[in-house]
């Protein structure tokens, strides 16, 4: 019965994903009734219905929690003083770094609830070694995620929501940035990935195999060059970097 109950629970989650809009929040009050039904109802069919509805409500709760963190409209693209922690490996791009940032406090202006996880770009962070677990004070400008309107294009905002990222933005470098410290207990897996990344870069230097090893060992594809992606696509081995590296 547990296997069927698990499948029914998962089916309820999938059902919510296909709705055009979230149902009303008062439905969450049905959760205690469904939990009781999962254990007390003896009719197998009704128990499976309770499992499915419970999965549906569980997904709805998490969706509403994420949406409640959306940036208030008056603060979109406005300066906000935030304090938080670097939550991912920094990804270099042409003019700077891009990384995930968990906000613990919105100091100016005060926002409640404060957006928790955001994706930031830092343009020209000269001489700064950004690493996971560091706690920073930034002045940032944020905006809601946007996706392309073309049918069949990549759902960027949906991808960000899967990672619990509710806003994107950049650090306003005209204002002072302050490193407040680092704690090994904050994102230890990401800190271990960073340490291994630095080790590979130091040991292999400019060798062509270094980006490939990074992608396979820690899922860091930031060093891959367009030529290397083309070779992987032509040889039918691109899945090794796109999937296998992340699994490892």
Coordinates of N, CA and C in Angstrom, one line a residue:
X1 N 0.8 -1.2 0.0 CA 0.0 0.0 0.0 C 0.9 1.3 0.0
X2 N 2.0 1.2 0.7 CA 2.9 2.4 0.7 C 3.4 2.8 -0.6
X3 N 3.7 1.8 -1.5 CA 4.1 2.1 -2.9 C 3.0 2.8 -3.6
X4 N 1.8 2.3 -3.5 CA 0.7 2.9 -4.2 C 0.4 4.3 -3.6
X5 N 0.5 4.4 -2.3 CA 0.3 5.7 -1.6 C 1.4 6.8 -2.1
X6 N 2.6 6.3 -2.2 CA 3.7 7.2 -2.7 C 3.4 7.7 -4.1
X7 N 3.0 6.7 -5.0 CA 2.7 7.1 -6.4 C 1.5 8.1 -6.4
X8 N 0.5 7.8 -5.6 CA -0.7 8.8 -5.5 C -0.3 10.1 -5.1
X9 N 0.6 10.2 -4.0 CA 1.1 11.5 -3.5 C 1.9 12.2 -4.6
X10 N 2.7 11.5 -5.4 CA 3.5 12.1 -6.5 C 2.5 12.6 -7.6
X11 N 1.4 11.8 -7.8 CA 0.5 12.2 -8.8 C -0.2 13.5 -8.5
X12 N -0.5 13.7 -7.2 CA -1.1 15.0 -6.7 C -0.2 16.1 -7.0
X13 N 1.1 15.9 -6.8 CA 2.1 17.0 -7.0 C 2.1 17.3 -8.5
X14 N 2.1 16.3 -9.4 CA 2.2 16.5 -10.8 C 0.9 17.3 -11.3
X15 N -0.2 16.9 -10.7 CA -1.5 17.6 -11.0 C -1.4 19.1 -10.8
X16 N -0.9 19.5 -9.7 CA -0.8 20.9 -9.4 C 0.1 21.6 -10.5
X17 N 1.1 21.0 -11.0 CA 2.0 21.6 -11.9 C 1.3 21.9 -13.2
X18 N 0.2 21.2 -13.5 CA -0.5 21.4 -14.8 C -1.7 22.4 -14.7
X19 N -1.9 23.0 -13.5 CA -3.0 24.0 -13.4 C -2.5 25.3 -13.9
X20 N -3.4 26.1 -14.5 CA -3.0 27.4 -15.0 C -2.8 28.4 -13.9
X21 N -3.4 28.2 -12.7 CA -3.2 29.1 -11.6 C -3.3 28.3 -10.3
X22 N -2.8 28.8 -9.2 CA -2.9 28.1 -7.9 C -4.3 28.2 -7.4
X23 N -4.8 27.1 -6.8 CA -6.1 27.2 -6.2 C -6.1 28.0 -4.9
X24 N -7.3 28.4 -4.4 CA -7.4 29.2 -3.2 C -6.6 28.6 -2.0
X25 N -6.1 29.5 -1.2 CA -5.3 29.0 0.0 C -6.1 28.3 1.0
X26 N -7.4 28.5 1.1 CA -8.2 27.9 2.2 C -8.2 26.4 2.0
X27 N -7.8 25.9 0.8 CA -7.8 24.4 0.6 C -6.7 23.7 1.5
X28 N -5.7 24.5 1.9 CA -4.7 23.9 2.8 C -5.2 23.4 4.1
X29 N -6.4 23.9 4.5 CA -7.0 23.5 5.8 C -7.5 22.0 5.7
X30 N -7.5 21.5 4.5 CA -7.9 20.1 4.3 C -6.8 19.1 4.6
X31 N -5.5 19.6 4.8 CA -4.4 18.7 5.0 C -4.5 17.8 6.2
X32 N -4.9 18.4 7.4 CA -5.1 17.5 8.5 C -6.1 16.3 8.3
X33 N -7.2 16.7 7.6 CA -8.2 15.6 7.2 C -7.6 14.6 6.4
X34 N -6.8 15.0 5.4 CA -6.2 14.0 4.5 C -5.1 13.1 5.2
X35 N -4.4 13.7 6.1 CA -3.4 13.0 6.9 C -4.1 11.9 7.7
X36 N -5.2 12.3 8.3 CA -5.9 11.3 9.1 C -6.5 10.2 8.2
X37 N -7.0 10.6 7.1 CA -7.6 9.6 6.1 C -6.6 8.6 5.6
X38 N -5.3 9.1 5.5 CA -4.3 8.2 5.0 C -4.0 7.0 5.9
X39 N -4.3 7.2 7.2 CA -4.0 6.2 8.2 C -5.2 5.5 8.8
X40 N -6.4 6.2 8.7 CA -7.6 5.6 9.4 C -8.6 5.0 8.4
X41 N -8.6 5.5 7.2 CA -9.6 4.9 6.2 C -9.2 3.5 5.8
X42 N -10.1 2.6 5.8 CA -9.7 1.2 5.5 C -10.0 0.9 4.0
X43 N -10.8 1.7 3.3 CA -11.1 1.4 1.9 C -9.9 1.9 1.0
X44 N -9.2 0.9 0.3 CA -8.0 1.3 -0.4 C -8.1 2.5 -1.4
X45 N -9.2 2.5 -2.1 CA -9.4 3.5 -3.1 C -9.5 4.9 -2.5
X46 N -10.2 5.0 -1.3 CA -10.3 6.3 -0.7 C -9.0 6.7 0.0
X47 N -8.2 5.8 0.4 CA -6.9 6.1 1.0 C -6.0 6.7 -0.1
X48 N -6.0 6.1 -1.3 CA -5.2 6.6 -2.3 C -5.6 8.0 -2.7
X49 N -6.9 8.3 -2.7 CA -7.4 9.7 -2.9 C -6.9 10.6 -1.9
X50 N -6.8 10.2 -0.6 CA -6.3 11.0 0.4 C -4.8 11.3 0.2
X51 N -4.0 10.3 -0.2 CA -2.6 10.5 -0.5 C -2.4 11.5 -1.7
X52 N -3.3 11.3 -2.7 CA -3.2 12.2 -3.9 C -3.5 13.7 -3.5
X53 N -4.5 13.9 -2.7 CA -4.9 15.2 -2.3 C -3.8 15.8 -1.4
X54 N -3.2 15.0 -0.5 CA -2.2 15.4 0.3 C -1.0 15.9 -0.5
X55 N -0.6 15.1 -1.5 CA 0.5 15.6 -2.4 C 0.2 16.9 -3.1
X56 N -1.1 17.0 -3.5 CA -1.5 18.3 -4.2 C -1.4 19.4 -3.2
X57 N -1.8 19.3 -2.0 CA -1.8 20.4 -1.0 C -0.3 20.7 -0.6
X58 N 0.5 19.6 -0.5 CA 1.9 19.8 -0.2 C 2.6 20.7 -1.2
X59 N 2.3 20.4 -2.5 CA 2.9 21.2 -3.6 C 2.3 22.6 -3.6
X60 N 1.1 22.7 -3.3 CA 0.4 24.1 -3.2 C 1.0 24.9 -2.1
X61 N 1.3 24.3 -0.9 CA 1.9 25.0 0.2 C 3.3 25.6 -0.2
X62 N 4.1 24.7 -0.8 CA 5.4 25.2 -1.2 C 5.4 26.3 -2.3
X63 N 4.5 26.1 -3.2 CA 4.3 27.1 -4.3 C 3.9 28.5 -3.7
X64 N 2.9 28.5 -2.7 CA 2.5 29.7 -2.1 C 3.6 30.3 -1.3
X65 N 4.4 29.5 -0.6 CA 5.5 30.0 0.2 C 6.5 30.7 -0.7
X66 N 6.8 30.2 -1.8 CA 7.7 30.8 -2.7 C 7.2 32.1 -3.3
X67 N 5.9 32.1 -3.7 CA 5.3 33.3 -4.3 C 5.1 34.4 -3.3
X68 N 5.0 34.0 -2.0 CA 4.9 35.1 -1.0 C 6.2 35.9 -0.8
X69 N 7.3 35.3 -1.3 CA 8.6 36.0 -1.2 C 8.9 36.9 -2.4
X70 N 7.9 37.0 -3.3 CA 8.1 37.9 -4.5 C 8.4 39.3 -4.1
X71 N 9.2 40.0 -4.8 CA 9.6 41.4 -4.6 C 8.4 42.3 -4.7
X72 N 8.1 43.2 -3.8 CA 7.0 44.1 -3.9 C 7.2 45.0 -5.1
X73 N 6.2 45.3 -5.9 CA 6.3 46.1 -7.1 C 7.1 47.4 -6.9
X74 N 6.8 48.2 -5.9 CA 7.5 49.5 -5.7 C 9.0 49.4 -5.6
X75 N 9.5 48.2 -5.2 CA 11.0 48.0 -5.0 C 11.7 47.3 -6.2
X76 N 11.0 47.0 -7.3 CA 11.6 46.5 -8.4 C 12.6 47.5 -9.0
X77 N 13.8 47.0 -9.2 CA 14.9 47.8 -9.8 C 15.3 49.0 -8.9
X78 N 15.0 49.0 -7.6 CA 15.4 50.0 -6.7 C 16.5 49.5 -5.8
X79 N 17.3 50.4 -5.3 CA 18.4 50.0 -4.4 C 17.9 49.4 -3.1
X80 N 18.4 48.2 -2.7 CA 18.0 47.6 -1.4 C 19.3 47.1 -0.8
X81 N 19.5 47.5 0.5 CA 20.6 47.0 1.3 C 20.3 45.7 1.9
X82 N 21.1 44.7 1.6 CA 20.8 43.3 2.0 C 22.0 42.7 2.7
X83 N 21.8 41.7 3.6 CA 22.9 40.9 4.2 C 22.5 39.5 4.0
X84 N 23.5 38.7 3.5 CA 23.2 37.3 3.2 C 24.5 36.5 3.0
X85 N 24.3 35.3 2.4 CA 25.4 34.3 2.3 C 25.4 33.8 0.8
X86 N 26.6 33.7 0.3 CA 26.8 33.1 -1.0 C 26.5 31.7 -1.0
X87 N 25.6 31.2 -1.8 CA 25.0 29.9 -1.7 C 25.3 29.0 -2.9
X88 N 26.3 29.3 -3.7 CA 26.6 28.5 -4.9 C 28.0 28.8 -5.3
X89 N 28.6 28.0 -6.2 CA 29.8 28.3 -6.9 C 29.6 29.6 -7.7
X90 N 30.5 30.5 -7.7 CA 30.5 31.7 -8.6 C 30.7 31.2 -10.0
X91 N 29.9 31.7 -10.9 CA 30.1 31.4 -12.4 C 30.6 32.6 -13.1
X92 N 31.9 32.5 -13.6 CA 32.4 33.7 -14.3 C 31.7 33.9 -15.7
X93 N 31.5 35.2 -16.0 CA 31.1 35.5 -17.4 C 32.0 36.7 -17.8
X94 N 31.7 37.2 -19.0 CA 32.6 38.2 -19.6 C 33.0 39.3 -18.7
X95 N 32.1 39.9 -18.0 CA 32.4 41.1 -17.2 C 32.3 40.9 -15.7
X96 N 32.2 39.7 -15.2 CA 32.1 39.5 -13.8 C 31.8 38.1 -13.4
X97 N 31.0 38.0 -12.3 CA 30.6 36.8 -11.7 C 29.1 36.7 -11.5
X98 N 28.6 35.5 -11.5 CA 27.1 35.3 -11.3 C 27.0 34.2 -10.2
X99 N 26.1 34.4 -9.3 CA 26.0 33.4 -8.2 C 24.7 33.5 -7.5
X100 N 24.4 32.4 -6.7 CA 23.1 32.4 -5.9 C 23.4 33.0 -4.5
X101 N 22.5 33.7 -4.0 CA 22.7 34.4 -2.8 C 21.4 34.3 -1.9
X102 N 21.6 33.8 -0.6 CA 20.5 33.7 0.3 C 20.5 34.9 1.2
X103 N 19.4 35.7 1.1 CA 19.3 36.9 1.9 C 18.7 36.6 3.3
X104 N 19.4 37.0 4.3 CA 19.0 36.9 5.7 C 18.3 38.1 6.2
X105 N 18.6 39.3 5.7 CA 18.1 40.5 6.2 C 18.0 41.6 5.1
X106 N 16.9 42.3 5.0 CA 16.8 43.4 4.1 C 16.8 44.7 5.1
X107 N 17.9 45.4 5.0 CA 18.1 46.5 6.0 C 17.5 47.8 5.6
X108 N 17.6 48.1 4.3 CA 17.1 49.4 3.8 C 16.6 49.3 2.4
X109 N 15.3 49.4 2.1 CA 14.2 49.5 3.1 C 13.9 48.1 3.7
X110 N 13.3 48.1 4.9 CA 12.9 46.8 5.5 C 11.8 46.2 4.7
X111 N 11.9 44.9 4.3 CA 10.9 44.2 3.6 C 10.5 43.0 4.4
X112 N 9.2 42.8 4.5 CA 8.7 41.6 5.1 C 7.5 41.0 4.3
X113 N 7.6 39.7 3.9 CA 8.8 38.9 4.0 C 9.8 39.3 3.0
X114 N 11.1 39.1 3.4 CA 12.2 39.4 2.5 C 12.4 38.3 1.5
X115 N 12.7 38.6 0.2 CA 13.1 37.6 -0.8 C 14.3 36.8 -0.2
X116 N 14.2 35.5 -0.2 CA 15.2 34.7 0.4 C 16.3 34.3 -0.5
X117 N 16.0 33.7 -1.6 CA 17.1 33.2 -2.5 C 17.0 33.9 -3.8
X118 N 18.1 34.6 -4.2 CA 18.2 35.4 -5.4 C 19.4 35.0 -6.2
X119 N 19.4 35.4 -7.5 CA 20.6 35.1 -8.4 C 21.1 36.5 -8.8
X120 N 22.4 36.7 -8.4 CA 23.0 38.0 -8.5 C 24.1 38.0 -9.5
X121 N 24.4 39.1 -10.2 CA 25.5 39.4 -11.0 C 26.4 40.5 -10.4
X122 N 27.7 40.2 -10.4 CA 28.6 41.2 -9.8 C 29.6 41.6 -10.9
X123 N 29.4 42.8 -11.4 CA 30.2 43.3 -12.5 C 31.6 43.8 -12.0
X124 N 32.6 43.3 -12.6 CA 34.0 43.8 -12.3 C 34.3 43.8 -10.8
X125 N 34.2 42.6 -10.2 CA 34.6 42.5 -8.8 C 36.1 42.4 -8.6
X126 N 36.9 43.4 -8.9 CA 38.3 43.4 -9.1 C 39.0 42.9 -7.7
X127 N 39.8 41.9 -7.8 CA 40.6 41.5 -6.7 C 39.8 40.8 -5.6
X128 N 38.6 40.4 -5.8 CA 37.8 39.8 -4.8 C 37.6 38.3 -5.0
X129 N 37.9 37.5 -4.0 CA 37.8 36.0 -4.2 C 36.4 35.7 -3.5
X130 N 35.4 35.5 -4.4 CA 34.1 35.2 -3.9 C 34.0 33.7 -3.8
X131 N 33.5 33.2 -2.6 CA 33.4 31.7 -2.4 C 32.1 31.4 -1.6
X132 N 31.6 30.2 -1.7 CA 30.4 29.8 -1.0 C 30.6 29.9 0.5
X133 N 29.6 30.3 1.2 CA 29.6 30.4 2.7 C 30.0 31.7 3.2
X134 N 30.5 32.6 2.3 CA 30.8 34.0 2.7 C 29.6 34.8 3.0
X135 N 29.6 35.6 4.1 CA 28.5 36.5 4.4 C 28.9 37.9 4.0
X136 N 28.0 38.5 3.2 CA 28.3 39.8 2.6 C 27.1 40.8 2.9
X137 N 27.5 42.1 2.9 CA 26.5 43.1 2.9 C 26.6 43.8 1.5
X138 N 25.5 43.8 0.7 CA 25.5 44.4 -0.6 C 24.3 45.4 -0.7
X139 N 24.5 46.3 -1.7 CA 23.3 47.1 -2.1 C 23.0 46.6 -3.5
X140 N 21.8 46.0 -3.7 CA 21.4 45.3 -4.9 C 20.2 46.0 -5.5
X141 N 20.0 45.6 -6.8 CA 18.8 46.0 -7.5 C 18.2 44.7 -8.1
X142 N 17.0 44.4 -7.7 CA 16.3 43.1 -8.0 C 15.1 43.3 -8.9
X143 N 14.8 42.2 -9.6 CA 13.6 42.2 -10.5 C 13.0 40.8 -10.5
X144 N 11.8 40.6 -10.8 CA 11.2 39.3 -10.9 C 11.8 38.5 -12.1
X145 N 11.9 37.2 -12.1 CA 12.4 36.5 -13.2 C 11.5 36.6 -14.4
X146 N 12.1 36.6 -15.6 CA 11.3 36.7 -16.8 C 11.7 35.5 -17.7
X147 N 10.7 35.0 -18.5 CA 11.0 34.0 -19.5 C 10.7 34.6 -20.9
X148 N 11.2 33.9 -22.0 CA 10.9 34.3 -23.3 C 9.4 33.9 -23.6
X149 N 8.7 34.7 -24.4 CA 7.3 34.5 -24.7 C 7.2 33.5 -25.9
X150 N 8.3 33.2 -26.6 CA 8.2 32.3 -27.8 C 7.8 30.9 -27.3
X151 N 6.8 30.3 -28.0 CA 6.5 28.9 -27.6 C 7.7 27.9 -27.8
X152 N 7.9 27.0 -26.9 CA 8.9 26.1 -27.0 C 10.3 26.6 -26.5
X153 N 10.4 27.8 -26.1 CA 11.7 28.3 -25.6 C 11.9 27.9 -24.2
X154 N 13.1 28.1 -23.7 CA 13.5 27.7 -22.4 C 12.7 28.5 -21.3
X155 N 12.1 27.8 -20.4 CA 11.3 28.5 -19.3 C 12.3 28.9 -18.2
X156 N 12.9 30.0 -18.4 CA 13.9 30.5 -17.4 C 13.3 30.8 -16.0
X157 N 12.2 31.4 -16.0 CA 11.6 31.7 -14.7 C 11.2 30.4 -14.0
X158 N 10.6 29.4 -14.7 CA 10.3 28.1 -14.1 C 11.5 27.4 -13.6
X159 N 12.6 27.5 -14.3 CA 13.9 26.9 -13.9 C 14.4 27.5 -12.6
X160 N 14.3 28.8 -12.5 CA 14.7 29.5 -11.3 C 13.8 29.1 -10.1
X161 N 12.5 29.0 -10.3 CA 11.6 28.6 -9.3 C 11.9 27.2 -8.7
X162 N 12.3 26.3 -9.7 CA 12.7 25.0 -9.2 C 13.9 25.0 -8.3
X163 N 14.7 26.0 -8.4 CA 15.9 26.2 -7.5 C 15.5 27.2 -6.4
X164 N 14.2 27.5 -6.2 CA 13.7 28.4 -5.2 C 14.3 29.8 -5.3
X165 N 14.6 30.2 -6.5 CA 15.1 31.6 -6.7 C 13.9 32.4 -7.1
X166 N 13.7 33.5 -6.3 CA 12.5 34.3 -6.6 C 12.8 35.6 -7.2
X167 N 14.1 36.0 -7.4 CA 14.4 37.3 -8.1 C 15.8 37.2 -8.6
X168 N 16.1 38.0 -9.6 CA 17.4 38.1 -10.2 C 17.8 39.6 -10.1
X169 N 19.1 39.9 -10.2 CA 19.5 41.3 -10.1 C 21.0 41.4 -10.1
X170 N 21.5 42.6 -9.7 CA 22.9 42.8 -9.7 C 23.3 43.7 -8.5
X171 N 24.6 43.6 -8.2 CA 25.2 44.4 -7.1 C 25.6 45.8 -7.6
X172 N 25.1 46.8 -6.9 CA 25.4 48.1 -7.3 C 26.8 48.5 -6.7
X173 N 27.8 48.4 -7.6 CA 29.2 48.5 -7.2 C 29.5 50.0 -6.8
X174 N 28.6 50.9 -7.1 CA 28.9 52.3 -6.7 C 28.8 52.5 -5.2
X175 N 28.2 51.5 -4.5 CA 28.0 51.6 -3.1 C 29.0 50.6 -2.4
X176 N 29.3 50.8 -1.2 CA 30.3 49.9 -0.5 C 29.8 48.5 -0.3
X177 N 30.6 47.5 -0.6 CA 30.3 46.1 -0.3 C 31.2 45.7 0.9
X178 N 30.7 44.9 1.8 CA 31.4 44.5 3.0 C 31.3 43.0 3.2
X179 N 32.5 42.4 3.3 CA 32.6 41.0 3.7 C 32.5 40.9 5.2
X180 N 31.5 40.1 5.7 CA 31.2 40.1 7.1 C 31.8 38.8 7.8
X181 N 32.3 37.9 7.0 CA 32.9 36.7 7.5 C 32.5 35.4 6.7
X182 N 32.9 34.3 7.3 CA 32.6 33.0 6.6 C 32.4 31.9 7.7
X183 N 31.4 31.0 7.5 CA 31.2 30.0 8.5 C 31.2 28.6 7.7
X184 N 31.9 27.7 8.1 CA 32.0 26.4 7.4 C 30.7 25.6 7.5
X185 N 29.8 26.0 8.4 CA 28.5 25.3 8.5 C 27.5 25.8 7.5
X186 N 27.8 26.9 6.8 CA 26.9 27.5 5.8 C 27.3 26.8 4.4
X187 N 26.4 26.1 3.9 CA 26.5 25.4 2.6 C 27.9 24.6 2.5
X188 N 28.0 23.6 3.4 CA 29.3 22.9 3.4 C 29.6 22.1 2.1
X189 N 28.5 21.6 1.4 CA 28.7 20.9 0.2 C 29.2 21.9 -0.9
X190 N 28.7 23.1 -1.0 CA 29.2 24.1 -1.9 C 30.6 24.5 -1.6
X191 N 30.9 24.6 -0.3 CA 32.3 24.9 0.0 C 33.3 23.8 -0.3
X192 N 32.8 22.5 -0.2 CA 33.7 21.4 -0.6 C 33.9 21.4 -2.1
X193 N 32.8 21.8 -2.9 CA 32.9 21.9 -4.3 C 33.9 23.0 -4.7
X194 N 33.9 24.1 -4.0 CA 34.8 25.2 -4.3 C 36.2 24.8 -4.0
X195 N 36.5 24.1 -2.9 CA 37.8 23.7 -2.6 C 38.4 22.7 -3.6
X196 N 37.5 21.8 -4.1 CA 38.0 20.9 -5.2 C 38.2 21.6 -6.5
X197 N 37.3 22.6 -6.8 CA 37.5 23.4 -8.0 C 38.9 24.1 -8.0
X198 N 39.2 24.7 -6.8 CA 40.5 25.4 -6.7 C 41.7 24.5 -6.8
X199 N 41.5 23.3 -6.3 CA 42.6 22.3 -6.3 C 42.8 21.9 -7.8
X200 N 41.7 21.6 -8.6 CA 41.9 21.2 -9.9 C 42.5 22.3 -10.8
X201 N 42.1 23.6 -10.5 CA 42.7 24.7 -11.3 C 44.2 24.9 -11.0
X202 N 44.5 24.7 -9.7 CA 45.9 24.8 -9.3 C 46.8 23.7 -9.8
X203 N 46.3 22.5 -9.8 CA 47.1 21.3 -10.2 C 47.2 21.2 -11.8
X204 N 46.1 21.5 -12.5 CA 46.1 21.3 -13.9 C 46.4 22.6 -14.7
X205 N 46.2 23.7 -14.1 CA 46.5 25.0 -14.8 C 45.8 25.2 -16.1
X206 N 46.5 25.4 -17.1 CA 45.9 25.7 -18.4 C 45.6 24.4 -19.3
X207 N 45.7 23.2 -18.7 CA 45.5 22.0 -19.5 C 44.1 21.9 -20.0
X208 N 43.9 21.4 -21.2 CA 42.6 21.4 -21.9 C 41.7 20.4 -21.1
X209 N 42.2 19.5 -20.4 CA 41.4 18.5 -19.7 C 40.8 19.1 -18.4
X210 N 41.3 20.2 -17.9 CA 40.9 20.8 -16.6 C 39.4 21.1 -16.6
X211 N 38.8 21.8 -17.6 CA 37.4 22.1 -17.6 C 36.5 20.8 -17.6
X212 N 37.0 19.8 -18.4 CA 36.2 18.6 -18.5 C 36.2 17.8 -17.1
X213 N 37.4 17.8 -16.4 CA 37.4 17.1 -15.1 C 36.5 17.9 -14.1
X214 N 36.5 19.2 -14.2 CA 35.7 20.0 -13.3 C 34.2 19.7 -13.5
X215 N 33.8 19.6 -14.8 CA 32.4 19.3 -15.1 C 32.0 17.9 -14.7
X216 N 32.9 17.0 -14.8 CA 32.6 15.6 -14.4 C 32.6 15.4 -12.9
X217 N 33.5 16.0 -12.2 CA 33.7 15.7 -10.8 C 32.7 16.5 -9.9
X218 N 32.5 17.8 -10.3 CA 31.7 18.6 -9.4 C 30.5 19.3 -10.1
X219 N 30.3 19.0 -11.4 CA 29.2 19.6 -12.1 C 29.4 21.1 -12.4
X220 N 30.7 21.5 -12.4 CA 31.0 22.9 -12.7 C 31.4 23.0 -14.2
X221 N 30.4 23.6 -15.0 CA 30.7 23.7 -16.4 C 31.1 25.1 -16.9
X222 N 31.5 25.9 -15.9 CA 31.8 27.3 -16.2 C 33.0 27.4 -17.0
X223 N 34.0 26.4 -17.0 CA 35.2 26.5 -17.7 C 35.1 26.0 -19.1
X224 N 34.0 25.3 -19.5 CA 33.9 24.7 -20.8 C 33.9 25.8 -21.9
X225 N 34.6 25.5 -23.0 CA 34.7 26.5 -24.1 C 33.7 26.0 -25.2
X226 N 33.3 26.9 -26.0 CA 32.3 26.6 -27.1 C 32.9 25.4 -28.0
X227 N 34.2 25.4 -28.3 CA 34.8 24.4 -29.1 C 34.6 23.0 -28.5
X228 N 34.8 23.0 -27.1 CA 34.6 21.7 -26.4 C 33.2 21.2 -26.5
X229 N 32.2 22.1 -26.3 CA 30.8 21.8 -26.4 C 30.5 21.2 -27.8
X230 N 31.0 21.8 -28.8 CA 30.8 21.4 -30.2 C 31.3 19.9 -30.4
X231 N 32.5 19.6 -29.9 CA 33.1 18.3 -30.0 C 32.2 17.3 -29.3
X232 N 31.7 17.6 -28.1 CA 30.8 16.7 -27.4 C 29.5 16.5 -28.1
X233 N 28.9 17.6 -28.7 CA 27.7 17.4 -29.4 C 27.9 16.5 -30.7
X234 N 29.0 16.7 -31.4 CA 29.2 15.9 -32.6 C 29.5 14.5 -32.3
X235 N 30.1 14.2 -31.1 CA 30.4 12.8 -30.8 C 29.3 12.1 -30.0
X236 N 28.2 12.9 -29.7 CA 27.1 12.3 -28.9 C 27.4 12.0 -27.5
X237 N 28.3 12.8 -26.9 CA 28.7 12.6 -25.5 C 28.4 13.8 -24.6
X238 N 27.6 14.7 -25.1 CA 27.3 15.9 -24.3 C 26.5 15.6 -23.0
X239 N 25.8 14.5 -23.0 CA 25.1 14.1 -21.8 C 26.0 13.9 -20.6
X240 N 27.3 13.5 -20.9 CA 28.3 13.3 -19.8 C 28.5 14.6 -19.0
X241 N 28.4 15.7 -19.7 CA 28.6 17.0 -18.9 C 27.3 17.5 -18.4
X242 N 26.2 17.3 -19.2 CA 24.9 17.9 -18.9 C 24.2 17.2 -17.7
X243 N 24.5 15.8 -17.6 CA 23.8 15.0 -16.6 C 24.7 14.3 -15.7
X244 N 25.7 13.6 -16.3 CA 26.5 12.7 -15.4 C 27.3 13.5 -14.4
X245 N 27.9 14.6 -14.8 CA 28.7 15.4 -13.9 C 27.9 15.9 -12.7
X246 N 26.6 16.3 -12.9 CA 25.8 16.7 -11.9 C 25.4 15.6 -10.9
X247 N 25.3 14.4 -11.5 CA 25.0 13.2 -10.6 C 26.2 12.9 -9.8
X248 N 27.4 12.9 -10.3 CA 28.5 12.7 -9.5 C 28.7 13.7 -8.4

